[in-house]
């Protein structure tokens, strides 16, 4: 059966019992005459929390570590992230943000207090990685900074003083303290959030209560005129549109953005989420079904925002998203360490496609998280480091950053399993600033290649080059011993006929085509 996606949707181990050998069919029409919104590079942002081995070991090893580092920050991780490009980095949480007191993380490291990270494993944080170290790291990788303030256990004064410490360009006592701690010039503060998940770990608040608190805190985010951060309100849990409604109604005028968090759990159960590898085919299917809900979630929050903010001044930021599995056997439950397979790369691709469609409102997202936590770009083990499948998905989508979204119309066979089904082929397209067109095609069927008829009405298709990301099994991972099991490879693009091109997208694959 062929299903038609609505025009403006425009847009194991796991060698599962083999199924239909013949390829499935799909057609993708790129509507080059209907350019959409610019895809903000911030959509490809990341998140690093004081959680497990995310910051400590993953980024920070300390100056005396045998692991090669620059001012305590590991060189291999910086090199990998610089190569990828990280448009924006969120820190220090997450739930951790609402227990973080910024003064703990400044001054001589051997005099900083140690605190218990009560949310994540009860481990002791020696505060070696504080504001200066974070800003140094962000500068090293070329990322804009997104600092998340503490509402849950902080105060308006503490938050206001942190902002002043980072941004004051005068001789205030806090600016002098920053200088005494080694930073003369203020840092550019791009984004600042007032609390995190204030409906949950950030304080279990009601939206009415938080809306008032937000207004109060946001009033005191005071910075020099040329260094105004975007003020972000802590947003909804997944599909909870009531939260967005109340916040937009009561505090919309005081914010530049509101967030939303949505994670993909294969089984949809927090106590039994499903494994990162060696999963049954039913969880390959359910992972994508649940990922595809992101579209409805953004549509529904967007509709509410449109009522209060028809000009779309306020952005919707998905500042936490990604897969969340059971932790790897034998690892600390509180560290959220999970493997990262080809499935994760395709989850990232599907989310990117959805974010592109919502680019008019969605102007930043932050995958959770950057290193060693949840759907990470990078995994480390002592001195060893490996780039994950998700890293490669981010790399393949680089041409879409800052490009103008071009709607696509997709007509595709379904990928079916028992009573469940999802559209097999997903697509997105965009035109970059130099005028080159980029198209990403994802085939979620783990058994069948997709014969895709690509159309660019009114245009002669020429000079396309392709990169393909696939692997031998759906749960293929990169390991320290075999780091290239999942990595992009060149794809030979067949010759086009006028405005049409027929190509075979292999099973379980992401293909990115770019005009040269
Ligand atoms: O990313 C892990 C956690 O997930 C964050 O700390 C929290 O905001 C969310 O619940």
Short mmCIF file of C-alpha atoms and ligand atoms in Angstrom, two decimals:
data_model
loop_
_atom_site.label_atom_id
_atom_site.label_comp_id
_atom_site.label_asym_id
_atom_site.label_seq_id
_atom_site.Cartn_x
_atom_site.Cartn_y
_atom_site.Cartn_z
CA UNK A 1 0.00 0.00 0.00
CA UNK A 2 1.17 3.51 -0.76
CA UNK A 3 0.41 6.36 1.58
CA UNK A 4 0.51 9.99 0.73
CA UNK A 5 1.91 12.45 3.23
CA UNK A 6 -0.03 15.67 3.19
CA UNK A 7 1.37 18.19 0.79
CA UNK A 8 2.54 20.54 3.44
CA UNK A 9 4.03 17.85 5.46
CA UNK A 10 6.08 18.54 2.64
CA UNK A 11 8.24 18.38 3.33
CA UNK A 12 19.20 -9.49 17.16
CA UNK A 13 20.50 -9.12 17.04
CA UNK A 14 18.95 -7.57 14.83
CA UNK A 15 19.48 -9.28 11.63
CA UNK A 16 15.71 -9.36 11.79
CA UNK A 17 14.08 -12.31 10.12
CA UNK A 18 14.43 -11.46 6.52
CA UNK A 19 11.38 -10.28 4.79
CA UNK A 20 10.37 -9.08 1.41
CA UNK A 21 13.35 -8.90 -0.89
CA UNK A 22 11.86 -6.65 -3.55
CA UNK A 23 12.34 -2.96 -3.09
CA UNK A 24 9.63 -0.61 -1.93
CA UNK A 25 8.60 2.42 -3.94
CA UNK A 26 8.49 6.09 -3.12
CA UNK A 27 8.40 9.40 -4.92
CA UNK A 28 9.83 12.62 -3.57
CA UNK A 29 8.97 15.94 -5.20
CA UNK A 30 11.09 18.90 -4.19
CA UNK A 31 9.06 22.09 -4.45
CA UNK A 32 11.87 24.40 -5.40
CA UNK A 33 9.42 27.21 -6.26
CA UNK A 34 8.10 27.33 -2.68
CA UNK A 35 11.03 28.24 -0.42
CA UNK A 36 10.27 28.10 3.30
CA UNK A 37 12.09 29.43 6.37
CA UNK A 38 15.79 29.60 6.99
CA UNK A 39 17.00 26.61 9.01
CA UNK A 40 18.70 28.24 11.98
CA UNK A 41 22.11 26.60 12.55
CA UNK A 42 21.09 26.51 16.22
CA UNK A 43 18.84 23.57 15.33
CA UNK A 44 22.05 21.54 15.40
CA UNK A 45 22.91 22.53 18.98
CA UNK A 46 24.06 20.26 21.78
CA UNK A 47 23.77 19.87 25.54
CA UNK A 48 26.41 19.04 28.16
CA UNK A 49 25.26 18.48 31.74
CA UNK A 50 27.13 17.63 34.91
CA UNK A 51 25.85 14.09 34.61
CA UNK A 52 27.80 10.84 34.72
CA UNK A 53 30.89 11.01 32.51
CA UNK A 54 29.47 13.79 30.32
CA UNK A 55 31.50 16.73 31.57
CA UNK A 56 33.97 15.04 33.92
CA UNK A 57 36.07 12.64 31.79
CA UNK A 58 34.10 13.38 28.61
CA UNK A 59 35.26 16.99 28.38
CA UNK A 60 37.23 17.86 31.51
CA UNK A 61 40.19 15.72 32.57
CA UNK A 62 42.20 18.35 34.42
CA UNK A 63 45.53 19.90 33.57
CA UNK A 64 47.58 17.16 35.19
CA UNK A 65 45.84 14.33 33.36
CA UNK A 66 47.94 12.00 31.14
CA UNK A 67 45.11 12.39 28.60
CA UNK A 68 46.30 15.12 26.22
CA UNK A 69 44.49 18.31 27.13
CA UNK A 70 44.54 22.06 26.84
CA UNK A 71 43.92 23.84 30.14
CA UNK A 72 42.24 20.63 31.39
CA UNK A 73 39.95 20.09 28.39
CA UNK A 74 40.66 16.99 26.36
CA UNK A 75 42.16 17.62 22.93
CA UNK A 76 40.64 14.63 21.13
CA UNK A 77 37.07 15.64 22.04
CA UNK A 78 37.70 19.27 21.10
CA UNK A 79 39.13 18.22 17.72
CA UNK A 80 36.15 15.98 16.95
CA UNK A 81 33.64 18.67 17.93
CA UNK A 82 35.47 21.40 16.03
CA UNK A 83 35.41 19.25 12.94
CA UNK A 84 31.67 18.71 13.39
CA UNK A 85 30.92 22.31 14.30
CA UNK A 86 28.72 22.93 17.33
CA UNK A 87 26.55 26.01 16.76
CA UNK A 88 25.42 26.31 20.38
CA UNK A 89 26.10 24.48 23.63
CA UNK A 90 23.75 24.31 26.63
CA UNK A 91 25.20 23.93 30.17
CA UNK A 92 25.22 23.05 33.14
CA UNK A 93 21.87 21.17 33.06
CA UNK A 94 19.23 19.82 32.88
CA UNK A 95 18.10 18.89 36.35
CA UNK A 96 21.59 19.71 37.59
CA UNK A 97 21.06 23.39 36.73
CA UNK A 98 18.51 23.85 39.50
CA UNK A 99 21.01 22.71 42.12
CA UNK A 100 24.01 24.54 40.68
CA UNK A 101 25.43 27.55 42.49
CA UNK A 102 27.77 29.36 40.18
CA UNK A 103 30.05 30.74 42.89
CA UNK A 104 31.08 27.14 43.68
CA UNK A 105 32.73 26.96 40.27
CA UNK A 106 34.98 30.04 40.21
CA UNK A 107 38.34 30.87 41.77
CA UNK A 108 41.31 28.61 42.49
CA UNK A 109 40.24 25.05 41.80
CA UNK A 110 41.79 23.64 44.93
CA UNK A 111 39.63 25.96 47.01
CA UNK A 112 36.32 25.22 45.36
CA UNK A 113 33.72 23.43 47.47
CA UNK A 114 32.62 19.89 46.68
CA UNK A 115 28.91 19.21 46.33
CA UNK A 116 26.76 16.14 45.93
CA UNK A 117 25.12 15.75 42.55
CA UNK A 118 21.87 14.56 44.09
CA UNK A 119 20.05 14.00 40.81
CA UNK A 120 22.71 12.05 38.98
CA UNK A 121 24.13 9.19 40.99
CA UNK A 122 24.83 11.07 44.23
CA UNK A 123 28.44 11.52 43.19
CA UNK A 124 30.65 14.32 44.43
CA UNK A 125 31.26 17.21 42.02
CA UNK A 126 34.46 19.04 42.89
CA UNK A 127 33.40 22.02 40.77
CA UNK A 128 36.62 21.89 38.74
CA UNK A 129 34.52 22.66 35.68
CA UNK A 130 32.82 25.99 36.28
CA UNK A 131 31.94 29.10 34.35
CA UNK A 132 35.49 29.87 33.14
CA UNK A 133 36.13 26.29 32.06
CA UNK A 134 32.79 26.09 30.25
CA UNK A 135 33.38 29.35 28.42
CA UNK A 136 36.89 28.22 27.52
CA UNK A 137 35.52 24.96 26.12
CA UNK A 138 32.80 26.76 24.15
CA UNK A 139 35.42 29.09 22.66
CA UNK A 140 37.64 26.15 21.75
CA UNK A 141 34.86 24.44 19.79
CA UNK A 142 33.44 27.68 18.40
CA UNK A 143 30.00 27.30 20.00
CA UNK A 144 27.61 30.02 21.11
CA UNK A 145 26.77 29.64 24.78
CA UNK A 146 23.47 28.76 26.37
CA UNK A 147 23.65 29.01 30.17
CA UNK A 148 20.80 27.55 32.18
CA UNK A 149 20.09 29.40 35.44
CA UNK A 150 18.95 27.99 38.78
CA UNK A 151 15.38 28.69 39.91
CA UNK A 152 14.74 25.54 41.96
CA UNK A 153 17.30 26.19 44.72
CA UNK A 154 18.64 29.57 43.68
CA UNK A 155 17.49 33.12 44.11
CA UNK A 156 16.82 36.08 41.85
CA UNK A 157 19.90 37.77 43.27
CA UNK A 158 22.16 34.76 42.65
CA UNK A 159 20.98 34.53 39.05
CA UNK A 160 21.31 38.27 38.45
CA UNK A 161 24.84 38.22 39.85
CA UNK A 162 25.88 35.30 37.65
CA UNK A 163 24.69 37.20 34.61
CA UNK A 164 26.57 40.29 35.77
CA UNK A 165 29.73 38.24 36.44
CA UNK A 166 29.68 36.92 32.87
CA UNK A 167 28.74 40.10 31.04
CA UNK A 168 29.71 43.24 32.99
CA UNK A 169 32.03 45.45 30.94
CA UNK A 170 32.67 48.02 33.69
CA UNK A 171 34.45 48.04 37.00
CA UNK A 172 31.78 46.51 39.19
CA UNK A 173 32.95 44.27 42.00
CA UNK A 174 31.74 41.20 40.12
CA UNK A 175 33.53 42.27 36.91
CA UNK A 176 36.70 42.72 38.95
CA UNK A 177 36.23 39.30 40.49
CA UNK A 178 35.96 37.81 37.00
CA UNK A 179 39.18 39.60 36.05
CA UNK A 180 40.91 38.39 39.18
CA UNK A 181 39.88 34.88 38.12
CA UNK A 182 41.59 35.30 34.78
CA UNK A 183 39.02 36.71 32.35
CA UNK A 184 39.36 40.34 31.44
CA UNK A 185 36.71 40.85 28.78
CA UNK A 186 33.10 39.90 29.39
CA UNK A 187 31.90 36.79 27.62
CA UNK A 188 29.21 37.03 25.00
CA UNK A 189 26.14 35.42 26.54
CA UNK A 190 23.86 34.25 23.74
CA UNK A 191 21.09 32.45 25.64
CA UNK A 192 20.05 32.34 29.28
CA UNK A 193 17.28 30.10 30.66
CA UNK A 194 15.28 30.65 33.83
CA UNK A 195 15.22 27.15 35.33
CA UNK A 196 14.82 23.73 33.76
CA UNK A 197 11.84 21.37 33.78
CA UNK A 198 10.24 23.51 36.45
CA UNK A 199 7.21 21.20 36.23
CA UNK A 200 9.45 18.36 37.52
CA UNK A 201 13.03 18.19 38.80
CA UNK A 202 13.24 21.99 38.68
CA UNK A 203 10.67 22.46 41.44
CA UNK A 204 7.43 20.56 40.69
CA UNK A 205 5.68 23.85 39.98
CA UNK A 206 2.31 24.63 38.49
CA UNK A 207 2.52 26.66 35.28
CA UNK A 208 0.74 29.64 36.90
CA UNK A 209 3.30 29.75 39.71
CA UNK A 210 6.28 29.36 37.38
CA UNK A 211 4.90 31.99 34.98
CA UNK A 212 5.04 34.55 37.79
CA UNK A 213 8.46 33.37 38.94
CA UNK A 214 9.70 33.54 35.35
CA UNK A 215 8.52 37.15 35.05
CA UNK A 216 10.31 38.04 38.26
CA UNK A 217 13.61 36.32 37.41
CA UNK A 218 13.64 37.50 33.79
CA UNK A 219 13.29 41.10 34.94
CA UNK A 220 16.73 40.91 36.51
CA UNK A 221 18.64 39.41 33.60
CA UNK A 222 20.44 42.70 33.05
CA UNK A 223 23.36 43.01 30.69
CA UNK A 224 25.13 45.64 28.59
CA UNK A 225 23.15 46.75 25.56
CA UNK A 226 25.36 44.90 23.08
CA UNK A 227 25.25 41.62 24.97
CA UNK A 228 21.58 40.78 25.39
CA UNK A 229 20.96 37.05 25.78
CA UNK A 230 17.79 35.46 24.49
CA UNK A 231 15.69 34.89 27.63
CA UNK A 232 14.33 31.36 27.69
CA UNK A 233 11.38 30.13 29.75
CA UNK A 234 11.41 26.53 30.95
CA UNK A 235 8.85 24.82 28.76
CA UNK A 236 6.59 21.83 28.54
CA UNK A 237 7.04 18.14 29.04
CA UNK A 238 6.37 16.64 25.59
CA UNK A 239 2.75 17.03 24.59
CA UNK A 240 1.62 19.08 27.63
CA UNK A 241 0.24 22.08 25.77
CA UNK A 242 -1.44 23.49 28.88
CA UNK A 243 2.01 24.50 30.13
CA UNK A 244 2.73 26.42 26.94
CA UNK A 245 -0.72 28.01 27.00
CA UNK A 246 -0.31 29.38 30.53
CA UNK A 247 3.27 30.52 29.99
CA UNK A 248 2.47 32.27 26.73
CA UNK A 249 -0.61 33.92 28.20
CA UNK A 250 1.00 35.08 31.44
CA UNK A 251 4.62 35.64 30.49
CA UNK A 252 4.91 35.51 26.70
CA UNK A 253 5.77 39.20 26.45
CA UNK A 254 8.76 38.75 28.76
CA UNK A 255 10.49 35.92 26.92
CA UNK A 256 12.36 35.42 23.67
CA UNK A 257 11.85 31.69 23.65
CA UNK A 258 10.18 28.82 25.43
CA UNK A 259 11.49 25.29 25.44
CA UNK A 260 9.97 21.83 25.12
CA UNK A 261 11.54 18.48 25.98
CA UNK A 262 10.74 15.26 24.20
CA UNK A 263 12.69 12.00 24.36
CA UNK A 264 12.28 8.81 22.34
CA UNK A 265 11.84 5.76 24.61
CA UNK A 266 11.41 2.59 22.52
CA UNK A 267 8.92 1.05 24.96
CA UNK A 268 7.46 4.31 26.19
CA UNK A 269 8.09 3.29 29.83
CA UNK A 270 10.53 5.08 32.13
CA UNK A 271 11.09 1.93 34.21
CA UNK A 272 11.66 -0.30 31.20
CA UNK A 273 12.78 1.80 28.27
CA UNK A 274 14.43 -0.85 26.10
CA UNK A 275 18.06 -1.56 25.25
CA UNK A 276 20.38 0.45 23.02
CA UNK A 277 21.54 -2.67 21.16
CA UNK A 278 20.28 -6.23 20.67
CA UNK A 279 16.74 -4.96 20.44
CA UNK A 280 13.91 -6.80 18.66
CA UNK A 281 12.50 -5.48 15.41
CA UNK A 282 9.37 -4.38 17.28
CA UNK A 283 11.57 -1.81 19.06
CA UNK A 284 13.12 -0.63 15.83
CA UNK A 285 9.56 0.07 14.70
CA UNK A 286 8.37 1.62 17.99
CA UNK A 287 11.45 3.84 18.20
CA UNK A 288 10.56 5.49 14.91
CA UNK A 289 6.85 5.64 15.66
CA UNK A 290 7.65 7.51 18.86
CA UNK A 291 10.23 9.74 17.21
CA UNK A 292 7.70 10.78 14.58
CA UNK A 293 5.49 12.17 17.38
CA UNK A 294 7.87 15.10 17.54
CA UNK A 295 6.05 16.57 14.53
CA UNK A 296 2.67 16.59 16.27
CA UNK A 297 4.21 17.93 19.48
CA UNK A 298 5.76 20.89 17.68
CA UNK A 299 2.61 21.50 15.66
CA UNK A 300 0.44 21.60 18.79
CA UNK A 301 2.74 23.87 20.81
CA UNK A 302 3.16 26.03 17.71
CA UNK A 303 -0.61 26.46 17.32
CA UNK A 304 -0.88 27.79 20.85
CA UNK A 305 2.08 30.09 20.36
CA UNK A 306 0.55 31.39 17.11
CA UNK A 307 -2.50 32.55 19.07
CA UNK A 308 -0.43 34.66 21.46
CA UNK A 309 2.41 35.51 19.14
CA UNK A 310 1.27 35.49 15.51
CA UNK A 311 4.45 37.29 14.42
CA UNK A 312 6.52 34.38 15.73
CA UNK A 313 8.78 36.61 17.79
CA UNK A 314 9.04 33.96 20.50
CA UNK A 315 10.97 30.87 19.45
CA UNK A 316 10.14 27.29 20.40
CA UNK A 317 13.34 25.51 21.43
CA UNK A 318 13.61 21.75 21.73
CA UNK A 319 16.44 22.04 24.20
CA UNK A 320 16.38 18.34 25.08
CA UNK A 321 15.66 15.55 22.62
CA UNK A 322 17.04 12.17 21.61
CA UNK A 323 16.84 8.50 22.46
CA UNK A 324 16.76 7.38 26.08
CA UNK A 325 17.45 3.68 26.67
CA UNK A 326 18.16 1.48 29.68
CA UNK A 327 21.75 2.12 30.80
CA UNK A 328 24.44 -0.23 29.54
CA UNK A 329 24.59 -3.32 31.78
CA UNK A 330 27.01 -2.88 34.67
CA UNK A 331 27.06 0.92 34.51
CA UNK A 332 25.78 3.38 37.10
CA UNK A 333 22.00 3.88 36.72
CA UNK A 334 22.48 7.57 37.44
CA UNK A 335 25.03 8.09 34.67
CA UNK A 336 22.70 7.46 31.70
CA UNK A 337 25.45 5.87 29.63
CA UNK A 338 24.06 4.15 26.54
CA UNK A 339 25.36 2.79 23.25
CA UNK A 340 24.64 4.56 20.00
CA UNK A 341 23.80 2.61 16.87
CA UNK A 342 22.64 3.09 13.32
CA UNK A 343 19.12 3.35 14.81
CA UNK A 344 20.18 6.50 16.67
CA UNK A 345 21.56 8.06 13.51
CA UNK A 346 18.22 7.55 11.77
CA UNK A 347 16.34 8.91 14.79
CA UNK A 348 18.48 12.05 14.52
CA UNK A 349 17.74 12.32 10.79
CA UNK A 350 13.98 12.03 11.33
CA UNK A 351 14.12 14.70 14.03
CA UNK A 352 16.17 17.02 11.79
CA UNK A 353 13.59 16.64 9.02
CA UNK A 354 10.83 17.57 11.46
CA UNK A 355 12.78 20.54 12.86
CA UNK A 356 13.30 21.84 9.29
CA UNK A 357 9.56 21.79 8.69
CA UNK A 358 9.04 23.85 11.84
CA UNK A 359 11.98 26.17 11.19
CA UNK A 360 9.78 29.27 11.30
CA UNK A 361 9.27 28.72 15.04
CA UNK A 362 11.94 26.19 16.04
CA UNK A 363 15.21 28.12 16.06
CA UNK A 364 17.35 26.03 18.38
CA UNK A 365 17.46 22.45 19.58
CA UNK A 366 19.95 20.67 21.82
CA UNK A 367 20.44 16.97 21.53
CA UNK A 368 20.82 15.23 24.88
CA UNK A 369 23.71 14.96 25.23
CA UNK A 370 27.17 15.68 23.88
CA UNK A 371 29.55 13.06 25.37
CA UNK A 372 28.92 9.75 27.22
CA UNK A 373 25.33 10.58 28.17
CA UNK A 374 22.13 9.45 26.39
CA UNK A 375 22.28 9.95 22.57
CA UNK A 376 25.85 11.17 22.51
CA UNK A 377 28.06 12.38 19.68
CA UNK A 378 31.13 10.95 21.32
CA UNK A 379 31.93 8.12 23.71
CA UNK A 380 35.10 7.91 25.76
CA UNK A 381 36.80 5.35 27.95
CA UNK A 382 39.80 6.81 29.72
CA UNK A 383 42.10 8.00 26.92
CA UNK A 384 40.03 6.32 24.18
CA UNK A 385 37.43 8.18 22.15
CA UNK A 386 35.03 7.20 19.39
CA UNK A 387 32.59 9.12 17.20
CA UNK A 388 29.11 7.60 17.30
CA UNK A 389 26.62 6.94 14.52
CA UNK A 390 24.77 10.06 15.68
CA UNK A 391 27.91 12.15 15.19
CA UNK A 392 27.92 11.07 11.55
CA UNK A 393 24.25 11.95 11.08
CA UNK A 394 24.98 15.45 12.39
CA UNK A 395 27.95 15.69 10.03
CA UNK A 396 25.90 14.62 7.01
CA UNK A 397 23.31 17.32 7.71
CA UNK A 398 25.88 20.11 7.94
CA UNK A 399 24.91 21.62 4.57
CA UNK A 400 21.42 22.27 5.94
CA UNK A 401 22.64 24.71 8.58
CA UNK A 402 21.60 28.21 7.59
CA UNK A 403 20.05 26.98 4.33
CA UNK A 404 16.49 27.79 3.27
CA UNK A 405 14.06 24.95 3.75
CA UNK A 406 12.42 23.73 0.55
CA UNK A 407 9.21 21.75 1.06
CA UNK A 408 9.07 18.20 -0.25
CA UNK A 409 6.08 16.07 -1.06
CA UNK A 410 6.63 12.41 -0.25
CA UNK A 411 4.55 9.51 -1.44
CA UNK A 412 5.88 6.28 0.00
CA UNK A 413 5.16 2.66 0.74
CA UNK A 414 4.92 1.85 4.41
CA UNK A 415 7.32 -0.16 6.46
CA UNK A 416 5.05 -2.60 8.33
CA UNK A 417 5.53 -4.99 11.18
CA UNK A 418 2.57 -6.93 12.53
CA UNK A 419 -0.11 -4.30 13.23
CA UNK A 420 2.32 -1.38 13.23
CA UNK A 421 3.51 0.75 10.35
CA UNK A 422 5.38 3.96 9.55
CA UNK A 423 6.06 5.67 6.23
CA UNK A 424 9.22 4.01 4.95
CA UNK A 425 10.82 6.98 3.23
CA UNK A 426 11.28 10.41 4.80
CA UNK A 427 12.84 13.41 3.15
CA UNK A 428 13.91 16.99 3.59
CA UNK A 429 15.46 19.56 1.27
CA UNK A 430 17.05 22.98 1.51
CA UNK A 431 18.91 25.48 -0.66
CA UNK A 432 22.10 26.89 0.78
CA UNK A 433 23.29 30.47 0.50
CA UNK A 434 25.36 29.66 -2.58
CA UNK A 435 22.22 28.36 -4.30
CA UNK A 436 23.07 24.64 -4.08
CA UNK A 437 20.27 22.23 -3.27
CA UNK A 438 20.64 19.53 -0.59
CA UNK A 439 18.26 16.61 -0.14
CA UNK A 440 18.24 14.00 2.62
CA UNK A 441 16.39 10.71 2.16
CA UNK A 442 15.89 8.17 4.96
CA UNK A 443 14.67 4.63 4.44
CA UNK A 444 13.42 3.16 7.73
CA UNK A 445 12.62 -0.27 6.32
CA UNK A 446 15.27 -2.60 7.76
CA UNK A 447 14.83 -5.20 4.98
CA UNK A 448 13.94 -3.53 1.71
CA UNK A 449 15.76 -0.98 -0.38
CA UNK A 450 13.60 1.90 -1.57
CA UNK A 451 13.34 2.77 -5.24
CA UNK A 452 12.87 6.52 -5.03
CA UNK A 453 11.70 8.65 -7.93
CA UNK A 454 13.12 12.09 -7.17
CA UNK A 455 11.55 15.04 -8.99
CA UNK A 456 12.59 18.66 -9.18
CA UNK A 457 9.78 20.09 -11.32
CA UNK A 458 10.99 22.64 -13.81
CA UNK A 459 14.69 22.00 -13.11
CA UNK A 460 17.25 19.87 -14.82
CA UNK A 461 18.90 17.67 -12.22
CA UNK A 462 22.63 17.65 -12.60
CA UNK A 463 25.84 17.23 -10.69
CA UNK A 464 24.56 15.59 -7.52
CA UNK A 465 26.96 13.93 -5.17
CA UNK A 466 25.86 11.56 -2.44
CA UNK A 467 26.92 10.28 0.96
CA UNK A 468 25.28 7.22 2.46
CA UNK A 469 25.11 6.11 6.10
CA UNK A 470 24.12 2.50 6.70
CA UNK A 471 25.56 -0.65 8.26
CA UNK A 472 25.31 -4.42 8.32
CA UNK A 473 22.80 -4.53 11.18
CA UNK A 474 20.26 -2.15 12.65
CA UNK A 475 22.17 -2.04 15.93
CA UNK A 476 25.64 -1.61 14.42
CA UNK A 477 27.78 0.57 16.66
CA UNK A 478 31.20 2.17 16.54
CA UNK A 479 33.51 0.82 19.21
CA UNK A 480 36.98 1.83 20.34
CA UNK A 481 38.29 -1.29 18.56
CA UNK A 482 36.16 -0.87 15.41
CA UNK A 483 35.45 2.87 15.17
CA UNK A 484 34.23 2.83 11.57
CA UNK A 485 31.43 0.26 11.60
CA UNK A 486 28.94 3.08 11.01
CA UNK A 487 30.37 5.89 8.95
CA UNK A 488 29.36 7.75 5.80
CA UNK A 489 30.54 6.42 2.44
CA UNK A 490 30.36 7.95 -1.02
CA UNK A 491 27.20 7.05 -2.94
CA UNK A 492 27.24 6.84 -6.71
CA UNK A 493 24.33 8.92 -7.95
CA UNK A 494 22.77 7.55 -11.15
CA UNK A 495 22.24 9.79 -14.17
CA UNK A 496 19.16 11.93 -14.10
CA UNK A 497 16.68 12.32 -16.94
CA UNK A 498 15.71 15.97 -17.08
CA UNK A 499 13.92 16.82 -13.86
CA UNK A 500 13.73 13.19 -12.69
CA UNK A 501 16.16 10.85 -11.05
CA UNK A 502 15.53 7.27 -9.98
CA UNK A 503 17.72 5.90 -7.25
CA UNK A 504 17.89 3.02 -4.81
CA UNK A 505 18.17 3.96 -1.15
CA UNK A 506 19.38 0.83 0.68
CA UNK A 507 17.43 -0.60 3.60
CA UNK A 508 17.96 1.18 6.96
CA UNK A 509 19.91 4.05 5.49
CA UNK A 510 20.32 7.79 5.35
CA UNK A 511 21.34 9.28 2.02
CA UNK A 512 22.29 12.94 1.61
CA UNK A 513 22.50 14.36 -1.92
CA UNK A 514 24.14 17.71 -2.64
CA UNK A 515 24.48 19.78 -5.76
CA UNK A 516 28.10 20.43 -6.49
O1 LIG B 1 19.08 14.90 29.83
C1 LIG B 1 18.88 14.25 31.05
C2 LIG B 1 17.77 14.88 31.89
O2 LIG B 1 16.55 14.78 31.22
C3 LIG B 1 17.89 16.36 32.14
O3 LIG B 1 18.73 16.64 33.22
C4 LIG B 1 16.49 16.76 32.45
O4 LIG B 1 16.22 18.09 32.11
C5 LIG B 1 15.66 15.77 31.67
O5 LIG B 1 14.67 15.20 32.42
#
